[in-house]
Amino acid sequence: MELLKNARNIHVVICSGTTCYLMGASELFGIEKVLEESLASRINLEGSPCMNLCKGGSYGKAPFVKVNDTLISTATIPKVVEEIRRQASL
Amino acid sequence: MLYNNTATHIRRELLVKVASMAFRGTLTKEIDRIPFEMIPKEKPSIRCCIHHDRVVIKYRLMAMLGFALEKESDELRPLSSYAEEALDRVQVEDPVLTVIDEACSACVQSHYFVTNACRGCVARPCVWNCPKKAIQMIHGQARIDASLCVNCGLCQKVCPYHAIVKVPIPCEEACPVGAISKSPQGKEQIDFSQCIYCGKCMNECPFGAIVERSQILDVIRALQSNKPVIALVAPAMVGQFPGEYPQLVSALRALGFHQVYEVAHGADETIVREAKELVERIHSGETFMTTSCCPAYTRCVGIHVPELKPYISTTKSPMLYAAEKARQENSESLLVFIGPCVAKKGEALQSGMVDYVLNTEELGALLVAKEIDIPHCEPALILNTPSACARAFPIVGNVSQAVGKKVRELAAELEVKPFVVDGMDRQNIKLLRQMVKTKPEGNLVEVMACQGGCVAGPAVINKPVAAAKKIEDWIRKGTLQIKETEPVKVHS
């Protein structure tokens, strides 16, 4: 259990397609700086090419972020931080 | 203010909608629906009611169609009628900014205000320090008499409880030249004979009431016409989008641009000419010269610091050299400058050298509307590479560095001492005013209206620090490419 708590097992994927970027995805890459060290060391942050979530509107609006399997639309730093915290406390 | 906020999101969403409709050819048919789609009746309103929200959206769309809202004569005129007029337009016009008076919240006059955190302390430093005796104790709390207060702010500084706040007017505060003020109705208006097009007010207004008059329709029409359209891409754009620069070039071609020119080639010309000019000026006994590439700076000097005008380099900006070259090679083409700047729209109009200007957001909207995803684009082969120095122009300090380096090649005996004015706020404009009398601590003065350089321009979509890093990384990579392809001199 202790091992699991220290692992980098929270996978944060920021969609970096043109739509998400236009709607502010670039700012979301600053998320590591606002997380405390104990959480920052647990996330694995990466950008992804367009995940095709912006087409059609059925997933909400850009920018999109995935925290493990949870999809966040109209993502902001506070929204993503909240989800990371939730998953870290599981 | 943060670049990402609700006002920014609404603006970008609207740009994408307008661009999509224009590309599909359904703009006049569909545009009247946008205010209702954006603000549906089942959702809570942002302002007082959905009707107000919708009318503000209508005005935003009018500005996106390119109209000056100050000139509106018939409030009943629908967007479709404006769209029709815009689609027939042959020329874009000045001024490049406009104010949505329906969106302006008519902020109360900037003032200091004592909050409930005031404890009515015994020491009363606010009362003691007020030079106008404007503070009295009423019911155990300090109160400022607005008719006496001169907004010096001393009371705020000395209050031990931080109980006194300044309530500003964000746009007026952001304007470094005092070009925005209230109309008799209390709404803000821009005096365009004073405005320097720096764009600071646009980003600072929390109501998004100051907007650019967009030229996206004109660009879309150009792309759909038979004429070749050439994109003049500012070096700052390298840091703005996901993917790498060669992919952006492909994305622009996919959008319909016939050719893509790096404005950095123009910057190479600027470097050489400005260096020669500096050598000549110093040899003829002048003490300093300033750079000329920032259009908000040159406009500011023209209007507000005319005594500094003779010291500005007469060398043209990179955009204008790039435009000259593109015109020479293809006189029939339409030229579209793409950058993060508001003032470039003014420079393009005044020079008559560039047909249209797109900012970062507007280009982003065109790409999204056409469903072109830059990271999915095949990288274009860039054969003719500008110098690393030229590509570094959008980061503050690099223009004077580049010119200085060139001067050392031309006249090794001359010592170039760069002096950088990083950002034109009120204080730095004061500094510019003093410069003629007191002489700067350098002989080559670089002035950037945006603090940090063009990477921090008013219409960027990436964070300035991240954008600067991306440009630096690309320069490192791009210079390696030079070695492989240097013998070929062809424009991409």
Coordinates of C-alpha atoms in Angstrom, one line a residue:
Chain A
M1 CA 0.0 0.0 0.0
E2 CA 2.8 2.3 1.0
L3 CA 4.5 1.6 -2.3
L4 CA 1.4 2.5 -4.3
K5 CA 1.2 5.8 -2.5
N6 CA 4.6 6.8 -3.7
A7 CA 4.3 5.6 -7.3
R8 CA 3.8 7.9 -10.3
N9 CA 0.4 6.3 -11.0
I10 CA -1.7 9.4 -11.8
H11 CA -1.6 9.8 -15.5
V12 CA -2.5 13.4 -16.6
V13 CA -2.9 13.8 -20.3
I14 CA -3.5 17.3 -21.7
C15 CA -4.9 17.3 -25.2
S16 CA -2.6 19.5 -27.3
G17 CA -4.6 19.6 -30.5
T18 CA -5.1 22.9 -32.1
T19 CA -8.6 23.4 -30.7
C20 CA -7.5 22.7 -27.1
Y21 CA -4.5 24.8 -27.5
L22 CA -6.6 27.7 -28.8
M23 CA -8.9 27.4 -25.8
G24 CA -6.0 27.5 -23.3
A25 CA -4.4 24.1 -23.0
S26 CA -0.9 25.6 -22.9
E27 CA -1.6 27.1 -19.5
L28 CA -2.5 23.8 -18.1
F29 CA 1.0 22.5 -18.5
G30 CA 1.8 24.7 -15.5
I31 CA -0.1 22.3 -13.2
E32 CA 3.0 20.7 -11.7
K33 CA 4.0 24.1 -10.3
V34 CA 0.8 24.5 -8.3
L35 CA 0.8 21.0 -6.9
E36 CA 2.5 20.3 -3.6
E37 CA 5.6 18.1 -3.9
S38 CA 3.9 15.0 -2.5
L39 CA 1.3 15.1 -5.3
A40 CA 3.5 16.5 -8.0
S41 CA 5.8 13.5 -7.6
R42 CA 2.8 11.2 -8.2
I43 CA 1.7 12.6 -11.5
N44 CA 2.9 11.6 -14.9
L45 CA 2.2 14.7 -17.1
E46 CA 2.1 14.5 -20.9
G47 CA 0.6 16.2 -23.9
S48 CA -1.3 14.3 -26.5
P49 CA -2.1 15.0 -30.2
C50 CA -5.8 15.8 -30.8
M51 CA -7.9 13.2 -29.0
N52 CA -10.9 14.0 -31.3
L53 CA -13.1 14.9 -28.3
C54 CA -13.7 18.4 -29.7
K55 CA -15.7 17.3 -32.7
G56 CA -19.5 17.1 -32.3
G57 CA -19.7 18.6 -28.9
S58 CA -20.8 15.4 -27.1
Y59 CA -17.9 15.4 -24.7
G60 CA -18.3 19.1 -23.7
K61 CA -16.0 21.9 -24.7
A62 CA -12.2 22.2 -25.1
P63 CA -9.7 22.1 -23.5
F64 CA -9.8 18.5 -22.6
V65 CA -7.7 16.7 -19.9
K66 CA -7.7 13.1 -18.9
V67 CA -6.7 12.2 -15.3
N68 CA -6.3 8.4 -15.6
D69 CA -9.8 7.4 -16.9
T70 CA -11.6 10.6 -15.9
L71 CA -12.3 13.1 -18.7
I72 CA -12.4 16.8 -17.8
S73 CA -13.9 19.2 -20.3
T74 CA -13.4 23.0 -20.2
A75 CA -10.4 22.1 -18.1
T76 CA -8.9 24.7 -15.8
I77 CA -6.0 24.3 -13.4
P78 CA -8.3 24.2 -10.4
K79 CA -10.5 21.5 -12.0
V80 CA -7.6 19.3 -12.8
V81 CA -6.0 19.8 -9.4
E82 CA -9.3 18.8 -7.8
E83 CA -9.5 15.5 -9.8
I84 CA -5.8 14.7 -9.1
R85 CA -6.4 15.2 -5.3
R86 CA -9.5 13.0 -5.5
Q87 CA -7.7 10.2 -7.2
A88 CA -4.7 10.5 -4.9
S89 CA -6.9 10.1 -1.9
L90 CA -8.5 6.9 -3.2
Chain B
M1 CA -4.9 39.4 -15.8
L2 CA -4.6 35.7 -16.8
Y3 CA -4.9 35.2 -20.6
N4 CA -7.4 32.4 -20.0
N5 CA -10.6 33.6 -18.6
T6 CA -14.3 33.5 -19.6
A7 CA -14.0 36.6 -21.8
T8 CA -11.2 35.1 -23.8
H9 CA -13.1 31.8 -24.2
I10 CA -16.2 33.5 -25.5
R11 CA -14.1 35.5 -28.0
R12 CA -12.3 32.5 -29.3
E13 CA -15.4 30.4 -29.5
L14 CA -17.1 33.1 -31.5
L15 CA -14.2 33.5 -33.9
V16 CA -14.3 29.7 -34.6
K17 CA -18.1 29.9 -35.3
V18 CA -17.7 32.9 -37.6
A19 CA -14.8 31.3 -39.5
S20 CA -16.6 28.0 -39.9
M21 CA -19.7 29.7 -41.3
A22 CA -17.6 31.9 -43.6
F23 CA -15.7 28.9 -45.0
R24 CA -18.9 27.0 -45.5
G25 CA -20.5 30.0 -47.2
T26 CA -23.4 30.1 -44.8
L27 CA -22.4 33.2 -42.8
T28 CA -25.3 35.5 -43.8
K29 CA -27.8 32.7 -43.3
E30 CA -26.6 31.5 -39.9
I31 CA -24.9 34.4 -38.1
D32 CA -28.1 35.8 -36.6
R33 CA -28.5 32.6 -34.6
I34 CA -25.1 32.7 -32.9
P35 CA -26.2 35.0 -29.9
F36 CA -29.0 32.6 -29.2
E37 CA -26.9 29.5 -29.5
M38 CA -24.2 31.0 -27.3
I39 CA -26.7 32.2 -24.6
P40 CA -29.6 29.7 -24.6
K41 CA -32.5 30.6 -22.4
E42 CA -32.2 27.6 -20.2
K43 CA -28.8 28.6 -18.9
P44 CA -28.1 31.2 -16.3
S45 CA -27.0 34.6 -17.6
I46 CA -23.6 36.1 -17.1
R47 CA -24.8 39.7 -16.9
C48 CA -28.2 41.0 -15.7
C49 CA -30.2 38.8 -18.1
I50 CA -29.8 36.7 -21.2
H51 CA -31.0 39.5 -23.4
H52 CA -28.1 41.7 -22.3
D53 CA -25.7 38.8 -22.8
R54 CA -27.1 38.2 -26.3
V55 CA -26.8 41.8 -27.4
V56 CA -23.1 41.9 -26.2
I57 CA -22.5 38.8 -28.3
K58 CA -24.0 40.6 -31.2
Y59 CA -21.6 43.5 -30.8
R60 CA -18.7 41.1 -30.5
L61 CA -19.7 39.5 -33.7
M62 CA -19.9 42.9 -35.4
A63 CA -16.4 43.7 -34.4
M64 CA -15.3 40.2 -35.7
L65 CA -16.9 41.1 -39.0
G66 CA -14.6 44.2 -39.0
F67 CA -17.0 47.0 -38.0
A68 CA -16.3 49.9 -35.7
L69 CA -19.1 49.8 -33.1
E70 CA -18.8 53.5 -32.5
K71 CA -20.3 54.0 -36.0
E72 CA -23.5 52.0 -35.4
S73 CA -26.4 53.9 -36.7
D74 CA -29.3 51.5 -36.6
E75 CA -29.6 49.2 -33.6
L76 CA -32.2 47.1 -35.3
R77 CA -29.9 46.2 -38.2
P78 CA -29.3 42.4 -38.0
L79 CA -25.9 40.7 -38.1
S80 CA -26.8 39.1 -41.5
S81 CA -26.9 42.6 -43.0
Y82 CA -23.5 43.4 -41.5
A83 CA -22.1 40.1 -42.8
E84 CA -23.4 40.9 -46.3
E85 CA -21.6 44.3 -46.2
A86 CA -18.4 42.7 -44.9
L87 CA -18.4 40.1 -47.6
D88 CA -18.5 42.9 -50.2
R89 CA -15.8 45.0 -48.6
V90 CA -12.8 45.8 -50.7
Q91 CA -10.6 47.4 -48.0
V92 CA -10.1 47.2 -44.3
E93 CA -9.7 50.4 -42.3
D94 CA -8.4 52.1 -39.2
P95 CA -8.8 52.3 -36.2
V96 CA -8.1 48.7 -35.3
L97 CA -9.7 48.7 -31.9
T98 CA -13.3 49.3 -30.9
V99 CA -15.3 49.5 -27.7
I100 CA -18.5 47.6 -27.0
D101 CA -20.3 50.1 -24.9
E102 CA -23.0 47.6 -24.0
A103 CA -20.3 45.4 -22.5
C104 CA -18.5 48.2 -20.7
S105 CA -19.7 48.1 -17.1
A106 CA -19.0 51.8 -16.6
C107 CA -16.7 51.1 -13.7
V108 CA -17.0 53.7 -11.0
Q109 CA -14.3 56.4 -11.1
S110 CA -11.0 55.0 -9.8
H111 CA -10.9 55.6 -6.0
Y112 CA -9.7 54.5 -2.6
F113 CA -12.3 52.9 -0.3
V114 CA -12.3 51.9 3.4
T115 CA -13.7 48.4 3.9
N116 CA -15.3 46.9 6.9
A117 CA -12.0 45.5 8.0
C118 CA -11.3 49.0 9.5
R119 CA -11.0 48.6 13.2
G120 CA -11.2 52.3 14.0
C121 CA -7.8 52.0 15.7
V122 CA -6.4 54.5 18.2
A123 CA -3.2 55.2 16.1
R124 CA -5.2 56.2 13.0
P125 CA -2.3 56.4 10.7
C126 CA -4.7 57.0 7.8
V127 CA -6.0 60.2 9.3
W128 CA -2.5 61.4 10.3
N129 CA -1.0 60.7 6.9
C130 CA -3.7 62.0 4.6
P131 CA -2.2 65.2 3.0
K132 CA -5.7 66.5 2.2
K133 CA -7.4 65.9 5.5
A134 CA -9.9 63.8 3.6
I135 CA -10.4 61.0 6.2
Q136 CA -12.7 61.3 9.1
M137 CA -13.9 58.7 11.7
I138 CA -17.6 58.1 11.4
H139 CA -19.3 55.5 13.6
G140 CA -15.9 54.1 14.6
Q141 CA -14.6 53.6 11.1
A142 CA -12.5 55.7 8.8
R143 CA -14.3 57.3 5.8
I144 CA -12.8 59.0 2.8
D145 CA -14.4 62.2 1.6
A146 CA -14.3 61.7 -2.2
S147 CA -14.5 65.5 -2.8
L148 CA -11.2 66.0 -1.0
C149 CA -9.3 62.8 -1.8
V150 CA -6.6 63.1 -4.5
N151 CA -6.0 59.3 -4.9
C152 CA -2.5 59.5 -3.5
G153 CA -2.8 56.1 -1.9
L154 CA -0.9 57.0 1.3
C155 CA -3.8 55.8 3.6
Q156 CA -3.8 52.4 1.9
K157 CA 0.0 52.0 2.4
V158 CA -0.1 52.9 6.1
C159 CA -3.2 51.0 7.3
P160 CA -2.1 48.2 9.6
Y161 CA -5.2 46.1 8.8
H162 CA -5.0 46.5 5.0
A163 CA -8.5 47.8 5.3
I164 CA -8.2 50.3 2.5
V165 CA -8.5 49.1 -1.1
K166 CA -8.0 50.8 -4.4
V167 CA -10.9 50.3 -6.8
P168 CA -9.4 50.8 -10.2
I169 CA -10.7 51.2 -13.7
P170 CA -8.7 48.4 -15.3
C171 CA -8.6 49.7 -18.9
E172 CA -7.7 53.2 -17.9
E173 CA -5.0 51.8 -15.5
A174 CA -3.6 49.6 -18.3
C175 CA -3.4 52.4 -20.9
P176 CA 0.1 53.8 -20.7
V177 CA -0.8 57.0 -22.6
G178 CA -4.2 58.1 -21.1
A179 CA -6.1 57.4 -24.3
I180 CA -9.2 55.9 -22.6
S181 CA -11.6 57.9 -20.6
K182 CA -15.3 58.1 -19.7
S183 CA -18.0 59.5 -21.9
P184 CA -20.6 61.7 -20.2
Q185 CA -22.6 58.5 -19.9
G186 CA -19.8 56.9 -17.9
K187 CA -18.8 54.4 -20.6
E188 CA -15.2 54.2 -21.7
Q189 CA -14.1 55.5 -25.0
I190 CA -10.8 55.5 -26.8
D191 CA -9.3 58.7 -28.2
F192 CA -7.7 57.2 -31.3
S193 CA -5.6 60.4 -31.9
Q194 CA -3.8 59.3 -28.6
C195 CA -4.1 55.5 -28.7
I196 CA -0.8 53.7 -29.6
Y197 CA -2.5 50.3 -30.4
C198 CA -0.5 48.5 -27.7
G199 CA -3.6 46.4 -26.9
K200 CA -3.1 46.4 -23.1
C201 CA -6.6 47.7 -22.4
M202 CA -8.1 44.8 -24.4
N203 CA -6.6 42.2 -22.2
E204 CA -7.2 44.0 -18.9
C205 CA -10.9 44.8 -19.2
P206 CA -12.6 42.1 -17.1
F207 CA -15.8 42.6 -19.2
G208 CA -14.0 42.1 -22.5
A209 CA -15.5 45.4 -23.7
I210 CA -12.5 46.5 -25.8
V211 CA -12.0 44.4 -28.9
E212 CA -10.1 44.2 -32.2
R213 CA -11.8 44.7 -35.4
S214 CA -11.0 41.4 -37.1
Q215 CA -10.0 40.9 -40.7
I216 CA -10.8 37.1 -40.7
L217 CA -13.5 37.5 -43.2
D218 CA -11.3 39.4 -45.6
V219 CA -8.6 36.7 -45.2
I220 CA -11.1 33.9 -45.8
R221 CA -12.4 35.6 -48.9
A222 CA -8.8 36.1 -50.1
L223 CA -8.1 32.4 -49.5
Q224 CA -11.2 31.5 -51.5
S225 CA -10.3 33.8 -54.4
N226 CA -8.2 33.1 -57.4
K227 CA -5.4 35.3 -56.3
P228 CA -2.3 33.8 -54.6
V229 CA -2.2 34.6 -50.9
I230 CA 1.1 34.7 -49.1
A231 CA 1.4 34.3 -45.3
L232 CA 4.1 36.5 -43.7
V233 CA 4.6 34.6 -40.4
A234 CA 6.1 36.6 -37.5
P235 CA 9.0 34.8 -35.7
A236 CA 6.8 34.9 -32.6
M237 CA 4.4 32.4 -34.1
V238 CA 7.0 29.6 -33.7
G239 CA 6.2 29.6 -30.0
Q240 CA 2.4 29.9 -30.2
F241 CA 1.0 26.6 -31.5
P242 CA 1.4 22.9 -30.7
G243 CA 3.7 21.0 -33.0
E244 CA 6.8 22.3 -34.7
Y245 CA 7.2 25.3 -37.0
P246 CA 7.5 23.1 -40.2
Q247 CA 4.1 21.6 -39.3
L248 CA 2.6 25.1 -38.9
V249 CA 3.9 25.9 -42.4
S250 CA 2.0 22.8 -43.7
A251 CA -1.1 23.8 -41.8
L252 CA -1.0 27.2 -43.4
R253 CA -0.7 25.6 -46.8
A254 CA -3.6 23.3 -46.0
L255 CA -5.6 26.4 -45.1
G256 CA -5.0 27.7 -48.7
F257 CA -1.9 30.0 -48.4
H258 CA 0.1 29.6 -51.6
Q259 CA 3.4 30.5 -49.9
V260 CA 4.7 30.9 -46.4
Y261 CA 7.4 33.4 -45.7
E262 CA 9.2 33.7 -42.5
V263 CA 9.2 37.4 -41.4
A264 CA 12.6 36.5 -39.8
H265 CA 14.0 36.9 -43.3
G266 CA 12.9 40.5 -43.1
A267 CA 14.5 40.7 -39.7
D268 CA 17.8 39.7 -41.3
E269 CA 17.5 42.7 -43.6
T270 CA 16.6 44.9 -40.6
I271 CA 19.7 43.7 -38.7
V272 CA 22.1 44.6 -41.5
R273 CA 20.5 48.0 -42.3
E274 CA 20.1 49.0 -38.7
A275 CA 23.7 48.1 -38.0
K276 CA 24.9 50.2 -40.9
E277 CA 22.7 53.1 -39.8
L278 CA 24.0 52.9 -36.3
V279 CA 27.6 53.0 -37.5
E280 CA 26.9 56.0 -39.7
R281 CA 25.0 57.8 -36.9
I282 CA 27.8 57.3 -34.4
H283 CA 30.4 58.4 -36.9
S284 CA 28.5 61.6 -37.5
G285 CA 28.5 62.3 -33.8
E286 CA 25.1 61.1 -32.6
T287 CA 25.0 59.7 -29.2
F288 CA 22.3 57.0 -29.5
M289 CA 19.7 55.4 -31.8
T290 CA 16.6 53.4 -31.0
T291 CA 15.3 50.4 -32.7
S292 CA 12.2 50.7 -35.0
C293 CA 10.7 47.3 -35.2
C294 CA 7.9 47.7 -32.6
P295 CA 5.0 49.5 -34.2
A296 CA 3.4 50.4 -30.8
Y297 CA 6.6 52.1 -29.8
T298 CA 7.1 54.1 -33.0
R299 CA 3.4 55.2 -32.9
C300 CA 3.8 56.2 -29.3
V301 CA 6.8 58.4 -30.1
G302 CA 5.0 59.9 -33.0
I303 CA 2.1 61.0 -30.8
H304 CA 3.5 61.4 -27.3
V305 CA 7.3 61.8 -27.5
P306 CA 7.9 63.7 -30.8
E307 CA 11.3 64.9 -29.6
L308 CA 12.6 61.3 -29.7
K309 CA 11.6 60.8 -33.3
P310 CA 14.9 61.8 -34.9
Y311 CA 16.6 59.1 -32.8
I312 CA 14.5 56.2 -34.1
S313 CA 16.2 54.2 -36.7
T314 CA 14.8 54.9 -40.2
T315 CA 15.3 51.2 -41.0
K316 CA 12.0 49.5 -41.7
S317 CA 10.5 46.7 -39.7
P318 CA 11.0 43.0 -40.5
M319 CA 7.4 42.8 -41.6
L320 CA 7.9 45.6 -44.2
Y321 CA 11.1 44.1 -45.7
A322 CA 9.4 40.7 -45.9
A323 CA 6.4 42.3 -47.6
E324 CA 8.7 44.1 -50.1
K325 CA 10.4 40.9 -51.0
A326 CA 7.1 38.9 -51.3
R327 CA 5.7 41.7 -53.5
Q328 CA 8.7 41.8 -55.8
E329 CA 8.5 38.1 -56.4
N330 CA 4.8 38.0 -56.9
S331 CA 3.2 41.3 -57.6
E332 CA -0.3 39.8 -58.0
S333 CA -0.4 38.2 -54.6
L334 CA -2.3 39.3 -51.4
L335 CA -0.1 39.5 -48.3
V336 CA -1.3 38.4 -44.9
F337 CA 0.9 39.1 -41.9
I338 CA 0.3 36.7 -39.0
G339 CA 1.5 37.7 -35.5
P340 CA 0.6 38.3 -31.9
C341 CA 0.3 42.0 -32.2
V342 CA -2.5 44.6 -32.4
A343 CA -0.2 47.5 -33.5
K344 CA 0.9 45.6 -36.6
K345 CA -2.7 46.0 -37.9
G346 CA -2.1 49.7 -37.8
E347 CA 1.3 49.5 -39.3
A348 CA 0.0 47.3 -42.2
L349 CA -2.8 49.9 -42.9
Q350 CA -0.5 52.9 -42.7
S351 CA 2.3 51.4 -44.9
G352 CA -0.1 50.0 -47.5
M353 CA 2.4 47.2 -47.9
V354 CA 0.5 44.4 -46.3
D355 CA -3.1 43.6 -47.2
Y356 CA -4.4 41.9 -44.1
V357 CA -3.3 41.0 -40.6
L358 CA -4.3 38.0 -38.6
N359 CA -3.4 37.6 -34.9
T360 CA -2.6 34.3 -33.2
E361 CA -6.2 33.7 -32.0
E362 CA -7.7 34.5 -35.4
L363 CA -5.3 32.1 -37.2
G364 CA -6.1 29.5 -34.5
A365 CA -9.8 30.0 -35.2
L366 CA -9.3 29.5 -39.0
L367 CA -7.4 26.3 -38.4
V368 CA -10.0 24.9 -36.0
A369 CA -12.8 25.9 -38.4
K370 CA -11.1 24.0 -41.1
E371 CA -10.3 21.1 -38.8
I372 CA -6.6 21.3 -39.4
D373 CA -4.7 19.9 -36.5
I374 CA -1.1 21.2 -36.6
P375 CA 0.5 18.2 -34.7
H376 CA -1.1 15.9 -37.3
C377 CA 0.4 17.9 -40.3
E378 CA 3.4 16.5 -42.2
P379 CA 6.3 18.9 -41.5
A380 CA 7.2 21.1 -44.5
L381 CA 10.7 21.1 -45.8
I382 CA 12.2 24.5 -45.0
L383 CA 15.0 25.2 -47.4
N384 CA 15.8 28.8 -46.9
T385 CA 16.5 29.3 -43.2
P386 CA 16.9 32.8 -41.7
S387 CA 19.6 33.5 -39.1
A388 CA 19.2 32.3 -35.5
C389 CA 19.5 36.0 -34.5
A390 CA 16.5 37.0 -36.7
R391 CA 14.4 34.1 -35.4
A392 CA 15.1 35.3 -31.8
F393 CA 13.7 38.8 -32.4
P394 CA 10.4 38.2 -30.5
I395 CA 12.3 37.7 -27.2
V396 CA 13.2 41.0 -25.5
G397 CA 16.9 42.0 -25.8
N398 CA 17.6 40.0 -28.9
V399 CA 17.0 42.8 -31.4
S400 CA 19.7 45.0 -29.9
Q401 CA 22.0 41.9 -29.4
A402 CA 21.6 41.0 -33.1
V403 CA 22.3 44.6 -34.3
G404 CA 25.2 44.9 -31.9
K405 CA 26.8 41.7 -33.3
K406 CA 26.4 43.0 -36.8
V407 CA 28.0 46.3 -35.9
R408 CA 31.0 44.5 -34.5
E409 CA 31.4 42.8 -37.9
L410 CA 31.1 46.1 -39.8
A411 CA 33.2 48.3 -37.5
A412 CA 35.1 46.4 -34.9
E413 CA 36.4 49.6 -33.3
L414 CA 32.9 50.7 -32.3
E415 CA 31.5 49.7 -29.0
V416 CA 27.8 49.0 -29.0
K417 CA 26.1 49.3 -25.7
P418 CA 22.6 48.1 -25.8
F419 CA 20.0 49.6 -23.5
V420 CA 16.7 47.8 -23.3
V421 CA 13.3 49.4 -22.5
D422 CA 11.3 46.3 -21.7
G423 CA 7.6 47.1 -21.9
M424 CA 5.9 50.5 -22.3
D425 CA 4.2 51.3 -19.1
R426 CA 3.7 54.9 -17.8
Q427 CA 7.1 54.8 -16.1
N428 CA 9.0 53.7 -19.2
I429 CA 7.3 56.3 -21.3
K430 CA 8.5 58.9 -18.8
L431 CA 12.0 57.4 -19.2
L432 CA 11.6 57.8 -23.0
R433 CA 10.7 61.4 -22.5
Q434 CA 13.8 62.0 -20.5
M435 CA 16.0 60.2 -22.9
V436 CA 16.6 63.1 -25.2
K437 CA 17.8 65.4 -22.4
T438 CA 19.6 63.0 -20.1
K439 CA 20.9 60.5 -22.7
P440 CA 20.4 56.7 -22.1
E441 CA 23.1 54.5 -20.6
G442 CA 23.7 52.9 -24.0
N443 CA 24.0 53.9 -27.6
L444 CA 21.5 51.4 -29.0
V445 CA 18.2 51.6 -27.3
E446 CA 15.8 48.7 -27.9
V447 CA 12.2 49.4 -27.1
M448 CA 9.5 46.7 -26.8
A449 CA 5.9 47.8 -26.0
C450 CA 5.2 44.4 -24.5
Q451 CA 7.2 43.3 -21.5
G452 CA 9.2 40.3 -22.5
G453 CA 8.9 41.1 -26.2
C454 CA 6.5 39.9 -28.9
V455 CA 6.2 36.5 -27.1
A456 CA 4.1 38.5 -24.6
G457 CA 2.0 40.3 -27.2
P458 CA -1.6 41.2 -26.7
A459 CA -3.0 38.4 -28.9
V460 CA -0.9 35.4 -27.8
I461 CA -2.3 32.0 -26.9
N462 CA 0.7 30.5 -25.3
K463 CA 2.3 31.6 -22.0
P464 CA 5.2 34.0 -22.7
V465 CA 7.8 31.9 -20.9
A466 CA 6.7 28.7 -22.6
A467 CA 6.6 30.5 -26.0
A468 CA 10.1 31.9 -25.5
K469 CA 11.5 28.4 -24.6
K470 CA 9.8 26.9 -27.6
I471 CA 11.4 29.5 -29.9
E472 CA 14.8 28.9 -28.4
D473 CA 14.5 25.2 -28.8
W474 CA 13.5 25.6 -32.4
I475 CA 16.4 27.9 -33.1
R476 CA 18.7 25.3 -31.8
K477 CA 17.1 22.6 -34.0
G478 CA 16.7 24.9 -36.9
T479 CA 20.3 26.0 -37.0
L480 CA 21.3 22.4 -37.3
Q481 CA 19.1 22.3 -40.4
I482 CA 21.0 25.2 -42.0
K483 CA 24.1 23.1 -42.3
E484 CA 22.3 20.4 -44.3
T485 CA 20.5 22.8 -46.7
E486 CA 22.5 26.0 -46.7
P487 CA 23.6 25.9 -50.4
V488 CA 19.9 26.1 -51.6
K489 CA 18.4 29.6 -51.6
V490 CA 14.8 29.2 -52.3
H491 CA 11.8 30.5 -50.4
S492 CA 9.6 28.0 -48.8

